mmCIF file of C-alpha atoms in Angstrom:
data_model
loop_
_atom_site.group_PDB
_atom_site.id
_atom_site.type_symbol
_atom_site.label_atom_id
_atom_site.label_comp_id
_atom_site.label_asym_id
_atom_site.label_seq_id
_atom_site.Cartn_x
_atom_site.Cartn_y
_atom_site.Cartn_z
ATOM 1 C CA UNK A 1 106.355 93.471 130.709
ATOM 2 C CA UNK A 2 105.523 89.814 130.143
ATOM 3 C CA UNK A 3 108.079 87.275 131.299
ATOM 4 C CA UNK A 4 109.608 85.033 128.645
ATOM 5 C CA UNK A 5 110.283 81.519 129.929
ATOM 6 C CA UNK A 6 112.024 78.772 127.939
ATOM 7 C CA UNK A 7 112.086 75.182 129.160
ATOM 8 C CA UNK A 8 114.530 72.663 127.688
ATOM 9 C CA UNK A 9 114.143 69.013 128.490
ATOM 10 C CA UNK A 10 116.377 66.036 127.771
ATOM 11 C CA UNK A 11 114.482 62.749 127.765
ATOM 12 C CA UNK A 12 116.325 59.468 128.237
ATOM 13 C CA UNK A 13 113.922 56.798 126.966
ATOM 14 C CA UNK A 14 111.249 57.497 129.629
ATOM 15 C CA UNK A 15 113.732 56.739 132.441
ATOM 16 C CA UNK A 16 114.874 60.179 133.497
ATOM 17 C CA UNK A 17 114.908 63.780 132.385
ATOM 18 C CA UNK A 18 117.004 66.880 132.792
ATOM 19 C CA UNK A 19 115.034 70.127 132.696
ATOM 20 C CA UNK A 20 116.616 73.563 132.286
ATOM 21 C CA UNK A 21 114.450 76.632 132.861
ATOM 22 C CA UNK A 22 115.516 79.984 131.404
ATOM 23 C CA UNK A 23 114.006 83.425 131.941
ATOM 24 C CA UNK A 24 115.051 86.078 129.433
ATOM 25 C CA UNK A 25 117.801 83.693 128.243
ATOM 26 C CA UNK A 26 119.325 83.356 131.743
ATOM 27 C CA UNK A 27 119.318 80.022 133.578
ATOM 28 C CA UNK A 28 116.626 80.209 136.247
ATOM 29 C CA UNK A 29 116.443 76.611 137.473
ATOM 30 C CA UNK A 30 117.818 73.152 136.701
ATOM 31 C CA UNK A 31 116.302 69.757 137.492
ATOM 32 C CA UNK A 32 118.835 66.943 136.991
ATOM 33 C CA UNK A 33 118.031 63.258 136.465
ATOM 34 C CA UNK A 34 114.373 63.504 137.494
ATOM 35 C CA UNK A 35 112.006 60.575 136.963
ATOM 36 C CA UNK A 36 109.984 61.068 133.777
ATOM 37 C CA UNK A 37 106.733 60.733 135.734
ATOM 38 C CA UNK A 38 107.570 63.974 137.604
ATOM 39 C CA UNK A 39 107.265 66.218 134.528
ATOM 40 C CA UNK A 40 103.733 67.394 135.385
ATOM 41 C CA UNK A 41 104.720 68.202 138.971
ATOM 42 C CA UNK A 42 107.787 70.162 137.838
ATOM 43 C CA UNK A 43 105.832 72.111 135.202
ATOM 44 C CA UNK A 44 103.141 72.923 137.765
ATOM 45 C CA UNK A 45 105.836 74.296 140.102
ATOM 46 C CA UNK A 46 107.331 76.396 137.289
ATOM 47 C CA UNK A 47 103.891 77.825 136.459
ATOM 48 C CA UNK A 48 103.181 78.621 140.130
ATOM 49 C CA UNK A 49 106.511 80.456 140.469
ATOM 50 C CA UNK A 50 105.838 82.440 137.283
ATOM 51 C CA UNK A 51 102.127 83.214 137.554
ATOM 52 C CA UNK A 52 102.348 86.405 135.517
ATOM 53 C CA UNK A 53 104.042 84.664 132.586
ATOM 54 C CA UNK A 54 102.102 83.687 129.495
ATOM 55 C CA UNK A 55 102.458 79.948 129.002
ATOM 56 C CA UNK A 56 102.800 78.522 125.532
ATOM 57 C CA UNK A 57 105.131 75.820 124.349
ATOM 58 C CA UNK A 58 106.983 74.815 121.239
ATOM 59 C CA UNK A 59 108.308 71.283 120.912
ATOM 60 C CA UNK A 60 110.953 69.960 118.572
ATOM 61 C CA UNK A 61 112.830 66.682 118.576
ATOM 62 C CA UNK A 62 111.640 63.117 118.931
ATOM 63 C CA UNK A 63 110.679 61.394 122.160
ATOM 64 C CA UNK A 64 111.596 57.947 120.891
ATOM 65 C CA UNK A 65 115.225 58.786 120.089
ATOM 66 C CA UNK A 66 116.517 60.458 123.242
ATOM 67 C CA UNK A 67 117.043 64.140 122.555
ATOM 68 C CA UNK A 68 116.348 67.739 123.534
ATOM 69 C CA UNK A 69 112.874 69.242 123.484
ATOM 70 C CA UNK A 70 112.455 72.979 123.924
ATOM 71 C CA UNK A 71 109.308 74.676 125.236
ATOM 72 C CA UNK A 72 109.056 78.438 125.110
ATOM 73 C CA UNK A 73 106.731 80.150 127.517
ATOM 74 C CA UNK A 74 106.144 83.769 126.554
#
């Protein structure tokens, strides 16, 4: 069975982010107040810890107005 991973990210005007990682709708991990520049490092870590997951993403929201963006990784 393929893992279903959903990543939600709150962006605060390129200053910091909160990232919530869910697997099968259960909270798997939480990164609080991380520097925006660390997104790639965090996503790489998530992918390494979930190698057998299929990675796709869906984005909604607007980066320029501080809000939630959701990525689903099936």
